[in-house]
Short mmCIF file of C-alpha atoms in Angstrom, two decimals:
data_model
loop_
_atom_site.label_atom_id
_atom_site.label_comp_id
_atom_site.label_asym_id
_atom_site.label_seq_id
_atom_site.Cartn_x
_atom_site.Cartn_y
_atom_site.Cartn_z
CA MET A 1 2.64 -29.70 53.56
CA LYS A 2 2.42 -25.92 53.45
CA ARG A 3 5.87 -25.78 51.89
CA ASN A 4 4.84 -28.19 49.10
CA VAL A 5 1.72 -26.17 48.36
CA LEU A 6 3.78 -22.97 48.33
CA ASN A 7 6.33 -24.51 45.98
CA GLN A 8 3.56 -25.69 43.64
CA PHE A 9 2.00 -22.23 43.71
CA ASN A 10 5.34 -20.57 42.96
CA GLY A 11 5.94 -22.98 40.10
CA TRP A 12 2.52 -22.25 38.67
CA MET A 13 3.10 -18.50 38.90
CA LEU A 14 6.47 -18.87 37.17
CA ALA A 15 4.87 -20.80 34.33
CA VAL A 16 2.15 -18.19 33.90
CA ALA A 17 4.74 -15.39 33.91
CA SER A 18 6.78 -17.20 31.26
CA VAL A 19 3.75 -17.58 29.00
CA MET A 20 2.91 -13.89 29.44
CA LEU A 21 6.45 -12.85 28.57
CA LEU A 22 6.41 -15.00 25.46
CA SER A 23 3.09 -13.49 24.46
CA LEU A 24 4.41 -9.98 24.99
CA GLY A 25 7.46 -10.81 22.91
CA ALA A 26 5.22 -12.00 20.10
CA CYS A 27 3.18 -8.82 20.34
CA ASP A 28 6.35 -6.74 20.19
CA LYS A 29 7.31 -8.48 16.97
CA ASN A 30 3.89 -7.89 15.48
CA GLU A 31 4.03 -4.23 16.45
CA GLN A 32 7.13 -3.96 14.30
CA GLY A 33 4.99 -4.68 11.27
CA GLY A 34 4.08 -8.35 11.50
CA GLU A 35 5.98 -11.49 10.61
CA LYS A 36 6.28 -12.84 7.09
CA PRO A 37 4.48 -16.20 6.84
CA LYS A 38 7.04 -18.92 6.24
CA ASN A 39 5.31 -20.31 3.14
CA LEU A 40 5.54 -17.07 1.16
CA PRO A 41 8.08 -16.82 -1.67
CA ASP A 42 10.55 -13.95 -1.65
CA ILE A 43 9.02 -10.81 -3.06
CA ASP A 44 10.30 -9.98 -6.55
CA VAL A 45 9.81 -6.44 -7.88
CA LYS A 46 10.92 -4.87 -11.16
CA ILE A 47 10.49 -1.28 -12.33
CA GLU A 48 10.62 -0.24 -15.98
CA GLY A 49 10.30 2.98 -17.92
CA THR A 50 11.39 6.56 -17.29
CA ILE A 51 9.31 9.46 -16.02
CA ASP A 52 11.00 12.84 -15.62
CA HIS A 53 11.18 14.19 -12.06
CA GLN A 54 11.11 17.88 -12.95
CA LYS A 55 9.02 18.50 -16.07
CA LEU A 56 6.38 16.88 -18.23
CA VAL A 57 7.72 14.88 -21.15
CA GLU A 58 4.88 13.79 -23.41
CA GLY A 59 4.51 10.09 -23.99
CA GLN A 60 6.54 8.96 -20.99
CA LYS A 61 5.29 5.91 -19.13
CA GLY A 62 6.46 3.35 -16.62
CA SER A 63 5.44 0.11 -14.96
CA VAL A 64 6.11 -1.93 -11.85
CA THR A 65 5.87 -5.73 -11.90
CA PHE A 66 5.76 -7.87 -8.74
CA ASN A 67 4.88 -11.44 -7.79
CA ARG A 68 2.95 -10.66 -4.60
CA PHE A 69 2.03 -7.89 -2.21
CA PRO A 70 4.30 -7.16 0.78
CA ALA A 71 3.20 -8.96 3.93
CA THR A 72 4.95 -6.74 6.49
CA VAL A 73 6.07 -3.17 6.99
CA GLN A 74 9.67 -4.32 6.67
CA GLU A 75 8.96 -5.91 3.28
CA PHE A 76 7.21 -2.72 2.20
CA LYS A 77 10.29 -0.72 3.17
CA GLU A 78 12.51 -3.10 1.20
CA VAL A 79 10.31 -2.69 -1.88
CA ARG A 80 10.34 1.07 -1.35
CA GLU A 81 14.13 1.07 -1.51
CA LYS A 82 13.92 -0.58 -4.92
CA ILE A 83 11.19 1.49 -6.54
CA GLY A 84 10.23 4.43 -4.29
CA LYS A 85 12.76 6.86 -5.74
CA GLU A 86 10.82 6.93 -9.01
CA PRO A 87 7.37 8.51 -9.32
CA HIS A 88 5.73 5.49 -10.95
CA GLY A 89 7.29 3.33 -8.24
CA ALA A 90 5.51 5.40 -5.61
CA VAL A 91 2.21 4.91 -7.44
CA ALA A 92 2.66 1.13 -7.26
CA LEU A 93 3.61 1.43 -3.59
CA GLN A 94 0.35 3.25 -2.90
CA ILE A 95 -1.64 0.43 -4.50
CA MET A 96 0.34 -2.00 -2.34
CA ALA A 97 -0.21 0.01 0.84
CA TYR A 98 -3.96 0.28 0.27
CA GLU A 99 -4.26 -3.46 -0.36
CA MET A 100 -2.20 -4.11 2.77
CA PHE A 101 -4.62 -1.85 4.66
CA ARG A 102 -7.50 -4.01 3.46
CA ARG A 103 -5.79 -7.09 4.88
CA ASN A 104 -4.50 -5.57 8.11
CA GLN A 105 -5.36 -1.98 8.96
CA ARG A 106 -2.51 -1.46 11.44
CA ILE A 107 0.19 -2.70 9.06
CA GLY A 108 -1.40 -0.95 6.10
CA MET A 109 -1.62 2.33 7.99
CA GLU A 110 2.13 2.33 8.62
CA CYS A 111 2.78 1.79 4.92
CA ILE A 112 0.32 4.49 3.87
CA ASN A 113 2.04 6.93 6.23
CA LEU A 114 5.42 6.09 4.71
CA ASN A 115 4.25 6.60 1.14
CA SER A 116 1.98 9.65 1.53
CA THR A 117 2.14 13.27 2.56
CA ASN A 118 0.76 14.12 5.98
CA THR A 119 -2.40 15.54 4.42
CA ASN A 120 -3.01 12.25 2.59
CA SER A 121 -2.40 9.87 5.50
CA GLY A 122 -3.19 9.27 9.15
CA GLU A 123 -6.27 8.06 11.00
CA LYS A 124 -8.26 11.26 10.45
CA SER A 125 -7.41 11.76 6.78
CA SER A 126 -10.09 11.60 4.12
CA ALA A 127 -8.12 8.83 2.41
CA VAL A 128 -8.21 6.49 5.40
CA ARG A 129 -11.86 7.23 6.17
CA GLN A 130 -12.78 6.39 2.59
CA LEU A 131 -10.69 3.22 2.61
CA ARG A 132 -12.54 1.98 5.69
CA LEU A 133 -15.84 2.48 3.89
CA LEU A 134 -14.44 0.86 0.76
CA PHE A 135 -13.30 -2.27 2.58
CA ASN A 136 -16.21 -2.78 5.00
CA ASN A 137 -18.53 -5.76 4.71
CA ASP A 138 -21.69 -4.17 3.35
CA ASN A 139 -23.10 -4.55 -0.14
CA SER A 140 -21.23 -1.51 -1.45
CA SER A 141 -17.78 -2.69 -0.35
CA ARG A 142 -15.00 -3.25 -2.88
CA PRO A 143 -12.48 -5.84 -1.61
CA TYR A 144 -11.21 -6.00 -5.19
CA GLN A 145 -10.61 -2.23 -5.49
CA MET A 146 -6.80 -2.46 -5.70
CA ALA A 147 -6.95 -5.49 -8.00
CA ALA A 148 -8.61 -3.20 -10.55
CA TYR A 149 -5.30 -1.33 -10.97
CA LEU A 150 -3.42 -4.47 -12.02
CA LYS A 151 -2.92 -5.34 -15.67
CA GLY A 152 -5.43 -7.84 -17.03
CA ALA A 153 -8.03 -7.28 -14.29
CA THR A 154 -11.55 -6.42 -15.47
CA PHE A 155 -14.97 -6.46 -13.86
CA GLU A 156 -15.96 -9.23 -16.29
CA ASN A 157 -13.24 -11.59 -14.98
CA GLY A 158 -13.75 -10.74 -11.30
CA TYR A 159 -10.69 -8.47 -11.37
CA SER A 160 -8.38 -11.44 -11.81
CA PRO A 161 -5.09 -9.87 -12.99
CA THR A 162 -2.35 -11.33 -15.10
CA LYS A 163 0.56 -12.75 -13.08
CA PRO A 164 3.05 -11.46 -12.20
CA TYR A 165 1.11 -8.34 -11.26
CA THR A 166 1.78 -5.13 -13.17
CA VAL A 167 0.86 -1.52 -12.35
CA GLU A 168 0.99 0.68 -15.46
CA VAL A 169 1.42 4.46 -15.27
CA ILE A 170 1.52 7.26 -17.86
CA VAL A 171 2.15 10.99 -17.55
CA ASP A 172 -0.92 13.21 -17.24
CA GLU A 173 -0.53 15.37 -20.33
CA GLY A 174 -3.82 17.13 -19.64
CA ARG A 175 -2.83 18.48 -16.23
CA GLY A 176 0.93 18.72 -16.70
CA TYR A 177 3.34 19.15 -13.79
CA GLY A 178 3.01 21.79 -11.10
CA TYR A 179 5.10 23.32 -8.34
CA SER A 180 4.41 23.49 -4.61
CA ASN A 181 5.75 26.36 -2.54
CA ASP A 182 4.85 24.40 0.59
CA TYR A 183 7.01 21.44 -0.42
CA GLN A 184 9.47 23.57 -2.41
CA ALA A 185 9.41 20.93 -5.12
CA PRO A 186 7.73 19.98 -8.41
CA ILE A 187 4.43 18.11 -8.30
CA VAL A 188 4.52 15.15 -10.68
CA LYS A 189 1.08 14.35 -12.09
CA LEU A 190 0.50 10.88 -13.46
CA LEU A 191 -2.33 8.56 -14.47
CA VAL A 192 -2.60 4.96 -13.27
CA LEU A 193 -4.32 2.67 -15.75
CA THR A 194 -7.39 0.65 -14.76
CA LYS A 195 -10.19 -1.29 -16.44
CA GLY A 196 -12.44 -0.67 -13.45
CA LYS A 197 -13.43 2.81 -14.64
CA GLU A 198 -13.96 4.64 -17.89
CA ARG A 199 -10.63 6.46 -17.69
CA PRO A 200 -7.29 6.26 -15.82
CA ASP A 201 -7.09 7.71 -12.32
CA PRO A 202 -4.90 10.76 -11.54
CA VAL A 203 -2.17 10.62 -8.91
CA ALA A 204 -0.02 13.56 -7.76
CA LEU A 205 3.41 12.97 -6.23
CA VAL A 206 6.21 14.99 -4.70
CA LYS A 207 9.79 14.46 -3.60
CA THR A 208 10.47 17.01 -0.88
CA LYS A 209 13.08 17.82 1.76
CA ASP A 210 10.39 19.05 4.15
CA PRO A 211 11.46 17.48 7.48
CA LYS A 212 7.83 16.96 8.47
CA GLU A 213 7.27 14.59 5.55
CA SER A 214 8.42 11.00 4.98
CA SER A 215 10.03 11.77 1.61
CA GLU A 216 13.47 12.54 3.08
CA GLY A 217 14.33 14.31 -0.16
CA LYS A 218 14.83 11.00 -1.97
CA TYR A 219 11.52 9.11 -2.04
CA PHE A 220 8.46 10.16 -4.00
CA ILE A 221 5.33 10.26 -1.86
CA VAL A 222 1.70 10.63 -2.87
CA SER A 223 0.14 14.03 -2.22
CA GLU A 224 -3.23 13.32 -3.82
CA CYS A 225 -4.94 10.22 -5.19
CA SER A 226 -8.59 10.55 -4.21
CA SER A 227 -9.81 8.83 -7.38
CA ILE A 228 -8.12 5.58 -6.36
CA TYR A 229 -10.56 5.11 -3.49
CA VAL A 230 -13.63 5.99 -5.57
CA ARG A 231 -15.40 2.67 -6.13
CA VAL A 232 -14.57 0.73 -9.28
CA ARG A 233 -17.27 -1.03 -11.27
CA ALA A 234 -18.80 -4.01 -9.45
CA ILE A 235 -17.70 -7.47 -10.54
CA ALA A 236 -19.82 -9.77 -12.68
CA PHE A 237 -21.87 -12.26 -10.64
CA ASP A 238 -20.49 -15.16 -12.68
CA HIS A 239 -16.88 -14.34 -11.74
CA PRO A 240 -16.36 -13.79 -7.99
CA PHE A 241 -13.19 -12.13 -6.75
CA LYS A 242 -10.56 -14.74 -5.85
CA GLY A 243 -8.19 -12.50 -3.91
CA LEU A 244 -4.59 -11.46 -4.51
CA ASP A 245 -1.25 -13.02 -3.58
#
């Protein structure tokens, strides 16, 4: 009798341990940046236009078109390989990373850290603090903030962009380019177009070999984009925000 009870107890403990191991395995996968939902189509990204890496060339512009936002850190990295070596590609990546942060702060944080300088990323950065305020659930929140930077999105239509999504960027002829002694590299200054404000928002980018940064000397990363997390105009009551793919 005692032996049967002991065997049952051991069997129960083994089952519990197996469930715990499976759960831990799932958590490990999620810690790697989440799993892509099976019903999502493959992400399709195209980059167009030329923006000089070293000096301002008046009239230059570029755009990035994509069918949906990345769902995982791995997908974000794959998109980065396609577009992150161009300055306007890094602007689009920042819009993606901020929207990913709205959906899942842990995953979004990893992507922000990949695409930003140390001063513009991390838990204690002004950018992340402002994003948390921007995406909270009070009356001043802006869940549609990143949608406002997609072509066709306006406050009148609930920031419902044209599909596939397009981020449009032009050079900032008013500010011109700069140079950073800290990064030992040019600072590329661009404007990202939006209908959510009266004028385009400035973004500064750098490609640096500084070993402390995520640029690796080949990717552009965002050094400043504070205007992007300044609230866009509120949507019209007749056209609620329907979300983004």
